[in-house]
Amino acid sequence: MKLSLRIWRQPDAQAEGKMVSYEIDEVSEDASFLEMLDVLNERLIGEGEDPVAFDHDCREGICGACSLVIDGQPHGPQAATTTCQLHMRKFKDGDKIDIEPWRAGAFPVIKDLVVDRSAFDRIIQAGGYISAPTGTAPDAHAVPIPKQDADAAFSAAACIGCGACVAACPNGSGMLFMGAKVAHLGLMPQGQPERHTRVLGMVAAHDDAGFGGCTNTGECAAACPKEIGLDVIGKLNRDFRKAAIRAA
Amino acid sequence: MSTDFYRDGEPVADAKAPAGPIAERWEKRRFSGRLVNPANRRKLRVIVVGTGLAGASAAATLGELGYRVANYCFQDSSRRAHSIAAQGGINAAKNYRNDGDSVHRLFYDTVKGGDFRSRESNVHRLAEVSTEIIDQCVAQGVPFAREYGGLLDNRSFGGAQVSRTFYARGQTGQQLLLGAYQALQRQVAAGTVDLHTRHEMLELVIVDGKARGIVVRDLVTGEISTELADAVVLATGGYGNVYFLSTNAMGCNVTAGWRAHRKGAYFANPCYTQIHPTCIPQSGEHQSKLTLMSESLRNDGRVWVPKKKGDDRHPADIPEDERDYYLERRYPAFGNLVPRDIASRAAKVVCDEGHGVGPGGLGVYLDFAAAIERLGRKAVEAKYGNLFDMYERITGENPYERPMRIYPAVHYTMGGLWVDYDLSSNIPGLFVTGEANFSDHGANRLGASALMQGLSDGYFVLPNTISDYLADGPFEAVPEDHEAVVAARRAVDDRIAFFLGNDGDRTVDSFHRELGKIMWEYCGMERTEEGLTKAIGLIRSLKDEFWRRVKVTGKNEQLNQELEKAGRVADFLELGELMCIDALHRSESCGGHFRAESQTEDGEAKRDDANFSYVAAWEYGEDAPVLHKEALEFEYVKPTQRSYK
Amino acid sequence: MSTELQNRPAARPDKRARAPQGPWRSNIGLKIAMAVSGVLLVLFLIVHMAGNLHVFEGREEMNAYAHGLRTFGEPLLPHESLLWVLRIGLIAAAAVHIWSAVVLTRRALAARPVRYASKKPAKGESRHAVATMRWGAAVVFLFIIWHLLDLTFRTVNPVKDVPDAYGAVVATFSPERWPVTVFYLLALFALYFHLRHGIWSAVQTISGPDTKWRKRTQAIGLAVALIVVLGFAIVPISVTFGLVS
Ligand SMILES: Cc1cc2nc3c(=O)[nH]c(=O)nc-3n(C[C@H](O)[C@H](O)[C@H](O)COP(=O)(O)OP(=O)(O)OC[C@H]3O[C@@H](n4cnc5c(N)ncnc54)[C@H](O)[C@@H]3O)c2cc1C
Ligand code: HEM
Ligand code: HEM
Ligand code: SF4
Ligand code: F3S
Ligand code: FES
């Protein structure tokens, strides 16, 4: 099939960027969206042009590296699907497709479609862990955990840290990402001792990185490839309220 | 034999494994190793390259111990290391099921699974440590699957007769890595680990025979810098991408290991690669990677091909008696659950005979019709729903209605940098952990044991063994203008300048793809003397062409993904040649290495213990690689021919 | 593991994220303030709406109700004490609500400095809120100013006699002053969206329900918003169309 692409091109963080049009022909239905871009890049290199930079690694929906806003939607039109798992059969011959980077103040563009998501790591550094230095652990069966809790914790822990939630949020908020981690650790008995300090630290780091607040619009959850739900933001709010009252 | 391809060297002198009863060796080694006083640890710098299971666990643990750690990865976050993709699970000899498992049984299964090409001492240690790994991960909050009673669930995996695999839905690697990642981030916040993401190691610095640092490129700014330290740990993962198409992530590469190899580190058993039988087949030339469908699917799916060659009817229209359930036919005892190497080769055999299905005849059916009938669609959905969805997203076919098409794909590399029992390479101060080393899996890795090895190395083994080396430190500071440092930097600068200045006309990917085809054709599931010899010639001329015609756009002082790829492919080209030489010299079949010349009458792999019971540790040589053999001894598990009939 | 380890601080102070203003000035802290004040405002509106319905009982009843509010507790308490307690609470709630709304909105705009070239309609659970919350709030804000000048201070109302609330209401919505009615209805329309989202949003912010309860809260928010807004709207409509005069 034949497609008209408009892609955000920006040589580096400082430079001005703009949408640039490309025509591309003979795209296979079976190709993934990123493979379609590979084909375009091969051509651009042949023509001596700078290929389009984009982040990607696993190409199977788990590493969280890929990050394209396709026609205004983070990770494109298919629900619960990362950009790398999106396939061209979801598009039609002759389609016009806009491709942009994640947009958020906390995720500055590095080049073209590549953004800097290190703010997520800083949020985790501020408390998104359980302090269990190597070698200090009791037997794994020392504390049984109800299956429902373990399953719910898993569902929250399935977050791949892609940042689509931030890209989709009208406030550039990282609450879904942060909520997923707070919910995961808060559901485990091992996570209890640090529960209060964790949430206060993470929220401070979140705000510090320049993410906005949540107004519960739910765009994040709709864009999340791992279907993390708004309940994690509720859990985050609740933990925060308790911790803040205790700290006051 | 074709010795013009390589030279024989001295046997490997010492692998440092302590002697004595096998169950006491690790204890003994830990006790005999020297310790570093806590106050001195602060003065010791350790570089860890890689943030996968092996790297993140090592960096976090060394940080907790009080060393100064510098940690590197090329991804934008350490959480994205390729370990994140592991699906199935992690083994541990917990015997929570009381089904007869034990450290010794895990040890036994792993040595046998590796087709008697691994070291007993190492494997036993791995089995011992496995139980601590689970404890550690649970303490970190890893949400393993649990039963209604609240205890950990286990499943049997990869044909094991006991249930010893711990898992977190189909995302075990992700959850384990996030545990390690969080421990690592905690140390970053504590200031013991300096983490550098989007940095790629391009050269190793050796001063007075010791590994003392690395040269890295900042992938965003292009800045080349040197990090100096008292020891260097490489945890840089596997090199399956030498085949271009594999289940590995796009960025997986051999550069760190290969640079060390060129500086003298031995590369062991490079030809041992694991081909995984259940991957989604290639759909066209645009294909950039292959996707693994979890091995667990074989528990309920039945594998078959049409009996008639080139039968292109809809699978539902092919009657039972015109189907060949070839695994059940050939291996009645294990059926669809034979180990990976066997299932893969069997698929290749039927496809080569013309029975394959799908584009190019490169695929076999994995059919759930019987399971859906037996268990009901609901139950099948509950068990495999997410895998089925993934399959549908990629292929556009609905596996509830039409059997999946699968084909083997390159998955894991058992070979890697040679290390002794302490995980030290033959260069003092250079340690290697995880998939990047060669150590514990012999010629074939069992399912759910790579995660175990990565974490065992990183959390428990390396932090103990490295102290023996660091006890002699801190070593004399290396000035930035030391000639070894300057030379290493210059080598990096020159290579980059060459790529950017070369007036070429072929893209890096086109070379990579061509190399991959050669490797897959001649050094893939079945290898022959003739094919390998041909492949070496082809790779040499491809390498030649690469340096003449490669075209890299852009400049160094920017994010330049083509430049990154160029360096990686240059190293793959050299590695590919060594893999073929290794495969050629090992004229026996063992594990994942199947030499057509060495098979039993019914087409099974035939080992040659008399001549090949050794580790092939290759030393880099300008003209030809030098082979050092490390003899393998088996005191506890007597080598037998593997049989799954 | 070594004891040294246990003694090490969890994070290096200079690397720890700065929270100089304490948790209550954080995005979530402000949001809680907004939610609590918003809930108080909702309660006020429910009572206010119910009170307005006295209009249908006629001038006497309505004015008696207004009078009763003012003389509550007399002579033990001074004139208008209940009213002033309510007013002070209301002013405080409104101040907190508006202040937090302004701070959070400014932060949100800074957090999302660049728009997408390609726009797709929102598809989240509160997709209507994306477009309506902020301009809706602005309309409500302007409305309240007008409304106070109109019915509390009577600056813009033909009836200056304060105890005659009934007369003021009837006068302001009289058929020839139809633009006033239209403005009120427009404001109520904005208020509908504000409440429809605001009510469940406040619950989500304060208590964090699970998925089942979130869905229920959304339904309750919708119902309350409808009841309140229709309850309000019926008054100006009735007056304008001459059902009450
Ligand atoms: C799809 C798939 C499924 C799997 N499933 C299972 C399973 O179920 N059970 C199991 O036991 N095993 C499984 N495996 C195997 C297992 O996941 C890997 O062997 C293991 O995770 C490797 O871990 P690692 O830490 O050694 O390397 P990796 O996780 O690959 O990490 C390598 C690290 O090195 C860094 N790096 C590499 N080169 C450089 C450089 N030059 N400079 C700087 N940094 C560099 C990378 O950034 C990365 O951080 C699976 C593998 C795949 C591909
Ligand atoms: C002066 C006019 C007002 C302004 C400027 C204003 C502004 C805002 C803003 C910006 C929000 C956050 C939007 C969001 O969550 O998406 C909000 C939420 C809210 N508002 Fe208002 N508002 C006003 C009046 C009112 C009134 C009169 C009420 C009650 C009757 C009210 C009740 C609420 C509630 C309950 C919330 C939800 C709080 C939360 O999300 O946690 N607001 N308001
Ligand atoms: C559309 C129908 C409405 C009618 C008929 C109405 C009527 C009145 C009247 C008669 C008063 C004066 C009461 C008195 O001073 O005794 C009043 C006060 C007030 N109204 Fe309304 N109102 C309406 C809607 C609203 C809405 C939608 C809001 C808020 C968003 C609102 C907020 C207020 C406030 C804040 C006061 C001042 C309260 C006080 O003086 O203590 N009103 N209203
Ligand atoms: S919550 Fe969802 S969208 Fe956000 S980072 Fe995690 S996986 Fe991505
Ligand atoms: S989209 Fe943004 S507003 Fe909240 S519900 Fe999600 S973070
Ligand atoms: S490339 Fe890894 S999730 Fe898309």
PDB file of N, CA and C in Angstrom, chain A residues 35 42 45 51 54-55 57-60 63-64 81 89 111 115 117 121 125 128 130-132 134-135 139-141 145 154 157-161 181 184, chain B residues 61 64 75-77 79-80 94 96 135-136 141 150 152 169 174-175 181-182 185-186 198 250-251 286 288-289 393-394 396 507 509 551 553 559 561:
ATOM      1  N   GLU A  35       8.722  -1.307  11.285  1.00  0.00           N
ATOM      2  CA  GLU A  35       9.361  -1.851  10.082  1.00  0.00           C
ATOM      3  C   GLU A  35       9.066  -0.961   8.872  1.00  0.00           C
ATOM      4  N   GLU A  42      15.824   3.246   5.226  1.00  0.00           N
ATOM      5  CA  GLU A  42      16.749   2.685   4.239  1.00  0.00           C
ATOM      6  C   GLU A  42      16.775   3.583   2.998  1.00  0.00           C
ATOM      7  N   ILE A  45      18.546   6.972   3.713  1.00  0.00           N
ATOM      8  CA  ILE A  45      20.006   6.845   3.740  1.00  0.00           C
ATOM      9  C   ILE A  45      20.529   6.760   2.313  1.00  0.00           C
ATOM     10  N   PRO A  51      18.339   9.652   8.423  1.00  0.00           N
ATOM     11  CA  PRO A  51      17.151   8.835   8.701  1.00  0.00           C
ATOM     12  C   PRO A  51      16.395   9.358   9.926  1.00  0.00           C
ATOM     13  N   PHE A  54      14.114   7.194  16.047  1.00  0.00           N
ATOM     14  CA  PHE A  54      13.039   6.841  16.982  1.00  0.00           C
ATOM     15  C   PHE A  54      13.570   5.795  17.940  1.00  0.00           C
ATOM     16  N   ASP A  55      12.999   5.766  19.132  1.00  0.00           N
ATOM     17  CA  ASP A  55      13.439   4.791  20.126  1.00  0.00           C
ATOM     18  C   ASP A  55      12.727   3.462  19.930  1.00  0.00           C
ATOM     19  N   ASP A  57      13.481  -1.098  20.927  1.00  0.00           N
ATOM     20  CA  ASP A  57      14.474  -2.125  21.217  1.00  0.00           C
ATOM     21  C   ASP A  57      13.866  -3.517  21.068  1.00  0.00           C
ATOM     22  N   CYS A  58      12.984  -3.893  21.984  1.00  0.00           N
ATOM     23  CA  CYS A  58      12.525  -5.287  21.957  1.00  0.00           C
ATOM     24  C   CYS A  58      11.629  -5.595  20.764  1.00  0.00           C
ATOM     25  N   ARG A  59      10.865  -4.633  20.343  1.00  0.00           N
ATOM     26  CA  ARG A  59       9.884  -4.804  19.273  1.00  0.00           C
ATOM     27  C   ARG A  59       8.905  -5.926  19.565  1.00  0.00           C
ATOM     28  N   GLU A  60       8.676  -6.192  20.822  1.00  0.00           N
ATOM     29  CA  GLU A  60       7.596  -7.117  21.125  1.00  0.00           C
ATOM     30  C   GLU A  60       6.740  -6.618  22.279  1.00  0.00           C
ATOM     31  N   CYS A  63       9.605  -3.780  26.352  1.00  0.00           N
ATOM     32  CA  CYS A  63      10.696  -2.975  26.912  1.00  0.00           C
ATOM     33  C   CYS A  63      10.253  -1.541  27.185  1.00  0.00           C
ATOM     34  N   GLY A  64       9.221  -1.099  26.469  1.00  0.00           N
ATOM     35  CA  GLY A  64       8.727   0.256  26.704  1.00  0.00           C
ATOM     36  C   GLY A  64       9.527   1.331  25.995  1.00  0.00           C
ATOM     37  N   THR A  81      -1.941  -1.774  22.686  1.00  0.00           N
ATOM     38  CA  THR A  81      -0.896  -2.183  21.752  1.00  0.00           C
ATOM     39  C   THR A  81       0.203  -1.128  21.708  1.00  0.00           C
ATOM     40  N   ARG A  89      -1.533  -3.542   8.718  1.00  0.00           N
ATOM     41  CA  ARG A  89      -2.863  -3.927   8.224  1.00  0.00           C
ATOM     42  C   ARG A  89      -3.958  -3.137   8.925  1.00  0.00           C
ATOM     43  N   LYS A 111      15.846  14.210  19.719  1.00  0.00           N
ATOM     44  CA  LYS A 111      15.989  14.294  18.266  1.00  0.00           C
ATOM     45  C   LYS A 111      14.768  13.652  17.615  1.00  0.00           C
ATOM     46  N   VAL A 115      12.593  11.062  22.759  1.00  0.00           N
ATOM     47  CA  VAL A 115      12.501  11.990  23.888  1.00  0.00           C
ATOM     48  C   VAL A 115      13.280  11.444  25.091  1.00  0.00           C
ATOM     49  N   ARG A 117      13.211  10.335  28.727  1.00  0.00           N
ATOM     50  CA  ARG A 117      12.245   9.922  29.755  1.00  0.00           C
ATOM     51  C   ARG A 117      12.924   9.642  31.089  1.00  0.00           C
ATOM     52  N   ASP A 121      12.895   7.467  35.780  1.00  0.00           N
ATOM     53  CA  ASP A 121      13.888   6.818  36.657  1.00  0.00           C
ATOM     54  C   ASP A 121      14.049   7.611  37.955  1.00  0.00           C
ATOM     55  N   GLN A 125      13.794   6.380  41.749  1.00  0.00           N
ATOM     56  CA  GLN A 125      14.888   6.597  42.719  1.00  0.00           C
ATOM     57  C   GLN A 125      14.366   7.200  44.016  1.00  0.00           C
ATOM     58  N   GLY A 128      10.602   4.276  44.680  1.00  0.00           N
ATOM     59  CA  GLY A 128       9.873   3.207  43.991  1.00  0.00           C
ATOM     60  C   GLY A 128      10.531   1.850  44.112  1.00  0.00           C
ATOM     61  N   ILE A 130      11.602  -1.551  47.193  1.00  0.00           N
ATOM     62  CA  ILE A 130      11.555  -2.075  48.554  1.00  0.00           C
ATOM     63  C   ILE A 130      13.005  -2.268  48.964  1.00  0.00           C
ATOM     64  N   SER A 131      13.383  -1.744  50.100  1.00  0.00           N
ATOM     65  CA  SER A 131      14.778  -1.880  50.521  1.00  0.00           C
ATOM     66  C   SER A 131      15.012  -3.294  51.032  1.00  0.00           C
ATOM     67  N   ALA A 132      15.643  -4.100  50.196  1.00  0.00           N
ATOM     68  CA  ALA A 132      15.948  -5.478  50.585  1.00  0.00           C
ATOM     69  C   ALA A 132      17.339  -5.807  50.083  1.00  0.00           C
ATOM     70  N   THR A 134      20.766  -7.328  49.053  1.00  0.00           N
ATOM     71  CA  THR A 134      21.038  -8.719  48.703  1.00  0.00           C
ATOM     72  C   THR A 134      21.520  -9.507  49.914  1.00  0.00           C
ATOM     73  N   GLY A 135      20.915 -10.674  50.079  1.00  0.00           N
ATOM     74  CA  GLY A 135      21.383 -11.573  51.123  1.00  0.00           C
ATOM     75  C   GLY A 135      20.617 -11.454  52.423  1.00  0.00           C
ATOM     76  N   ASP A 139      13.059 -16.799  53.894  1.00  0.00           N
ATOM     77  CA  ASP A 139      12.580 -17.754  52.912  1.00  0.00           C
ATOM     78  C   ASP A 139      11.360 -17.199  52.187  1.00  0.00           C
ATOM     79  N   ALA A 140      11.291 -17.522  50.909  1.00  0.00           N
ATOM     80  CA  ALA A 140      10.236 -16.954  50.064  1.00  0.00           C
ATOM     81  C   ALA A 140       8.845 -17.298  50.577  1.00  0.00           C
ATOM     82  N   HIS A 141       8.722 -18.397  51.309  1.00  0.00           N
ATOM     83  CA  HIS A 141       7.410 -18.780  51.819  1.00  0.00           C
ATOM     84  C   HIS A 141       7.133 -18.245  53.220  1.00  0.00           C
ATOM     85  N   ILE A 145       1.060 -14.593  50.549  1.00  0.00           N
ATOM     86  CA  ILE A 145       0.359 -13.411  50.035  1.00  0.00           C
ATOM     87  C   ILE A 145      -0.905 -13.889  49.337  1.00  0.00           C
ATOM     88  N   PHE A 154       0.590  -7.760  40.390  1.00  0.00           N
ATOM     89  CA  PHE A 154       1.178  -8.037  39.088  1.00  0.00           C
ATOM     90  C   PHE A 154       0.603  -7.113  38.030  1.00  0.00           C
ATOM     91  N   ALA A 157       2.170  -3.955  38.266  1.00  0.00           N
ATOM     92  CA  ALA A 157       3.602  -4.032  37.975  1.00  0.00           C
ATOM     93  C   ALA A 157       3.868  -4.263  36.494  1.00  0.00           C
ATOM     94  N   ALA A 158       2.817  -4.551  35.724  1.00  0.00           N
ATOM     95  CA  ALA A 158       3.016  -4.824  34.300  1.00  0.00           C
ATOM     96  C   ALA A 158       3.369  -3.569  33.507  1.00  0.00           C
ATOM     97  N   CYS A 159       3.326  -2.418  34.146  1.00  0.00           N
ATOM     98  CA  CYS A 159       3.701  -1.152  33.484  1.00  0.00           C
ATOM     99  C   CYS A 159       5.085  -1.281  32.843  1.00  0.00           C
ATOM    100  N   ILE A 160       5.200  -0.845  31.599  1.00  0.00           N
ATOM    101  CA  ILE A 160       6.481  -0.955  30.901  1.00  0.00           C
ATOM    102  C   ILE A 160       7.243   0.366  30.887  1.00  0.00           C
ATOM    103  N   GLY A 161       6.720   1.361  31.588  1.00  0.00           N
ATOM    104  CA  GLY A 161       7.476   2.621  31.681  1.00  0.00           C
ATOM    105  C   GLY A 161       7.635   3.336  30.352  1.00  0.00           C
ATOM    106  N   LYS A 181       3.280   1.946  40.172  1.00  0.00           N
ATOM    107  CA  LYS A 181       4.350   1.472  41.068  1.00  0.00           C
ATOM    108  C   LYS A 181       3.913   1.510  42.522  1.00  0.00           C
ATOM    109  N   HIS A 184       1.554  -1.384  43.033  1.00  0.00           N
ATOM    110  CA  HIS A 184       2.258  -2.665  43.051  1.00  0.00           C
ATOM    111  C   HIS A 184       2.921  -2.901  44.400  1.00  0.00           C
TER     112      HIS A 184
ATOM    113  N   THR B  61      24.160  -4.786  44.061  1.00  0.00           N
ATOM    114  CA  THR B  61      24.764  -5.469  45.203  1.00  0.00           C
ATOM    115  C   THR B  61      26.130  -4.884  45.546  1.00  0.00           C
ATOM    116  N   GLU B  64      25.509  -1.740  47.336  1.00  0.00           N
ATOM    117  CA  GLU B  64      25.089  -1.965  48.721  1.00  0.00           C
ATOM    118  C   GLU B  64      26.285  -2.300  49.595  1.00  0.00           C
ATOM    119  N   GLN B  75      20.437   1.627  26.379  1.00  0.00           N
ATOM    120  CA  GLN B  75      19.039   2.059  26.302  1.00  0.00           C
ATOM    121  C   GLN B  75      18.846   3.375  27.057  1.00  0.00           C
ATOM    122  N   ASP B  76      17.640   3.956  26.907  1.00  0.00           N
ATOM    123  CA  ASP B  76      17.405   5.236  27.580  1.00  0.00           C
ATOM    124  C   ASP B  76      17.110   5.044  29.056  1.00  0.00           C
ATOM    125  N   SER B  77      16.785   3.828  29.441  1.00  0.00           N
ATOM    126  CA  SER B  77      16.623   3.554  30.868  1.00  0.00           C
ATOM    127  C   SER B  77      17.171   2.169  31.147  1.00  0.00           C
ATOM    128  N   ARG B  79      15.974   0.035  32.878  1.00  0.00           N
ATOM    129  CA  ARG B  79      14.910  -0.957  32.973  1.00  0.00           C
ATOM    130  C   ARG B  79      14.620  -1.639  31.638  1.00  0.00           C
ATOM    131  N   ARG B  80      15.162  -1.133  30.555  1.00  0.00           N
ATOM    132  CA  ARG B  80      14.807  -1.686  29.255  1.00  0.00           C
ATOM    133  C   ARG B  80      15.782  -2.751  28.747  1.00  0.00           C
ATOM    134  N   LYS B  94      13.728 -25.322  44.942  1.00  0.00           N
ATOM    135  CA  LYS B  94      13.076 -25.113  46.230  1.00  0.00           C
ATOM    136  C   LYS B  94      12.367 -26.366  46.715  1.00  0.00           C
ATOM    137  N   TYR B  96       9.317 -26.915  46.576  1.00  0.00           N
ATOM    138  CA  TYR B  96       8.079 -26.524  47.251  1.00  0.00           C
ATOM    139  C   TYR B  96       6.944 -27.492  46.924  1.00  0.00           C
ATOM    140  N   ASP B 135      14.161 -16.211  47.156  1.00  0.00           N
ATOM    141  CA  ASP B 135      13.984 -15.467  48.414  1.00  0.00           C
ATOM    142  C   ASP B 135      14.240 -13.980  48.186  1.00  0.00           C
ATOM    143  N   GLN B 136      15.329 -13.700  47.519  1.00  0.00           N
ATOM    144  CA  GLN B 136      15.718 -12.313  47.297  1.00  0.00           C
ATOM    145  C   GLN B 136      14.649 -11.568  46.496  1.00  0.00           C
ATOM    146  N   GLY B 141       9.691  -7.690  46.401  1.00  0.00           N
ATOM    147  CA  GLY B 141       8.319  -7.403  45.982  1.00  0.00           C
ATOM    148  C   GLY B 141       7.985  -7.909  44.593  1.00  0.00           C
ATOM    149  N   GLY B 150      -1.895 -18.698  49.043  1.00  0.00           N
ATOM    150  CA  GLY B 150      -0.960 -17.609  49.259  1.00  0.00           C
ATOM    151  C   GLY B 150       0.490 -17.995  49.050  1.00  0.00           C
ATOM    152  N   LEU B 152       3.730 -19.697  46.770  1.00  0.00           N
ATOM    153  CA  LEU B 152       4.178 -19.524  45.387  1.00  0.00           C
ATOM    154  C   LEU B 152       3.760 -20.696  44.512  1.00  0.00           C
ATOM    155  N   ARG B 169       3.045 -14.556  35.467  1.00  0.00           N
ATOM    156  CA  ARG B 169       2.320 -14.668  34.195  1.00  0.00           C
ATOM    157  C   ARG B 169       3.303 -14.934  33.058  1.00  0.00           C
ATOM    158  N   GLN B 174      10.472  -9.592  32.964  1.00  0.00           N
ATOM    159  CA  GLN B 174      10.144  -8.203  33.274  1.00  0.00           C
ATOM    160  C   GLN B 174      10.107  -7.993  34.780  1.00  0.00           C
ATOM    161  N   GLN B 175       9.421  -8.864  35.477  1.00  0.00           N
ATOM    162  CA  GLN B 175       9.261  -8.644  36.915  1.00  0.00           C
ATOM    163  C   GLN B 175      10.572  -8.815  37.653  1.00  0.00           C
ATOM    164  N   TYR B 181      16.148  -3.640  38.881  1.00  0.00           N
ATOM    165  CA  TYR B 181      16.186  -2.226  38.480  1.00  0.00           C
ATOM    166  C   TYR B 181      15.891  -1.322  39.673  1.00  0.00           C
ATOM    167  N   GLN B 182      14.885  -1.718  40.446  1.00  0.00           N
ATOM    168  CA  GLN B 182      14.525  -0.884  41.592  1.00  0.00           C
ATOM    169  C   GLN B 182      15.631  -0.905  42.643  1.00  0.00           C
ATOM    170  N   GLN B 185      18.159   1.432  41.285  1.00  0.00           N
ATOM    171  CA  GLN B 185      17.802   2.851  41.414  1.00  0.00           C
ATOM    172  C   GLN B 185      17.948   3.307  42.854  1.00  0.00           C
ATOM    173  N   ARG B 186      17.694   2.397  43.766  1.00  0.00           N
ATOM    174  CA  ARG B 186      17.856   2.749  45.178  1.00  0.00           C
ATOM    175  C   ARG B 186      19.322   3.104  45.448  1.00  0.00           C
ATOM    176  N   ARG B 198      22.036   5.472  27.865  1.00  0.00           N
ATOM    177  CA  ARG B 198      22.391   5.961  26.525  1.00  0.00           C
ATOM    178  C   ARG B 198      23.903   6.186  26.399  1.00  0.00           C
ATOM    179  N   MET B 250      16.454  -5.372  19.260  1.00  0.00           N
ATOM    180  CA  MET B 250      17.214  -4.823  18.140  1.00  0.00           C
ATOM    181  C   MET B 250      18.609  -4.377  18.544  1.00  0.00           C
ATOM    182  N   GLY B 251      18.762  -3.935  19.772  1.00  0.00           N
ATOM    183  CA  GLY B 251      20.048  -3.380  20.178  1.00  0.00           C
ATOM    184  C   GLY B 251      21.050  -4.410  20.683  1.00  0.00           C
ATOM    185  N   HIS B 286      10.873  -7.214   4.922  1.00  0.00           N
ATOM    186  CA  HIS B 286      10.919  -6.076   5.832  1.00  0.00           C
ATOM    187  C   HIS B 286      11.192  -6.506   7.268  1.00  0.00           C
ATOM    188  N   SER B 288      12.166  -7.348  10.872  1.00  0.00           N
ATOM    189  CA  SER B 288      13.317  -6.851  11.608  1.00  0.00           C
ATOM    190  C   SER B 288      13.682  -7.738  12.776  1.00  0.00           C
ATOM    191  N   LYS B 289      12.710  -8.454  13.299  1.00  0.00           N
ATOM    192  CA  LYS B 289      13.026  -9.383  14.393  1.00  0.00           C
ATOM    193  C   LYS B 289      11.957 -10.456  14.450  1.00  0.00           C
ATOM    194  N   ARG B 393      -2.155 -10.041  16.812  1.00  0.00           N
ATOM    195  CA  ARG B 393      -1.680  -8.694  16.466  1.00  0.00           C
ATOM    196  C   ARG B 393      -0.611  -8.759  15.387  1.00  0.00           C
ATOM    197  N   ILE B 394       0.259  -9.753  15.509  1.00  0.00           N
ATOM    198  CA  ILE B 394       1.387  -9.808  14.590  1.00  0.00           C
ATOM    199  C   ILE B 394       1.004 -10.415  13.242  1.00  0.00           C
ATOM    200  N   GLY B 396      -2.301 -11.258  12.198  1.00  0.00           N
ATOM    201  CA  GLY B 396      -3.636 -10.983  11.674  1.00  0.00           C
ATOM    202  C   GLY B 396      -4.496 -12.231  11.590  1.00  0.00           C
ATOM    203  N   THR B 507      23.703   0.472   2.917  1.00  0.00           N
ATOM    204  CA  THR B 507      23.338   0.729   4.310  1.00  0.00           C
ATOM    205  C   THR B 507      23.887  -0.357   5.233  1.00  0.00           C
ATOM    206  N   ASP B 509      22.273  -1.850   7.566  1.00  0.00           N
ATOM    207  CA  ASP B 509      21.308  -2.944   7.679  1.00  0.00           C
ATOM    208  C   ASP B 509      21.432  -3.947   6.544  1.00  0.00           C
ATOM    209  N   LYS B 551      27.847   2.844   4.251  1.00  0.00           N
ATOM    210  CA  LYS B 551      27.512   4.259   4.218  1.00  0.00           C
ATOM    211  C   LYS B 551      26.834   4.637   5.532  1.00  0.00           C
ATOM    212  N   THR B 553      25.318   7.990   7.553  1.00  0.00           N
ATOM    213  CA  THR B 553      24.980   9.410   7.410  1.00  0.00           C
ATOM    214  C   THR B 553      25.198  10.152   8.724  1.00  0.00           C
ATOM    215  N   LEU B 559      22.755  12.362  18.265  1.00  0.00           N
ATOM    216  CA  LEU B 559      22.179  11.025  18.323  1.00  0.00           C
ATOM    217  C   LEU B 559      22.251  10.475  16.901  1.00  0.00           C
ATOM    218  N   GLN B 561      21.865   6.905  15.147  1.00  0.00           N
ATOM    219  CA  GLN B 561      21.601   5.473  15.290  1.00  0.00           C
ATOM    220  C   GLN B 561      22.292   4.639  14.219  1.00  0.00           C
TER     221      GLN B 561
END
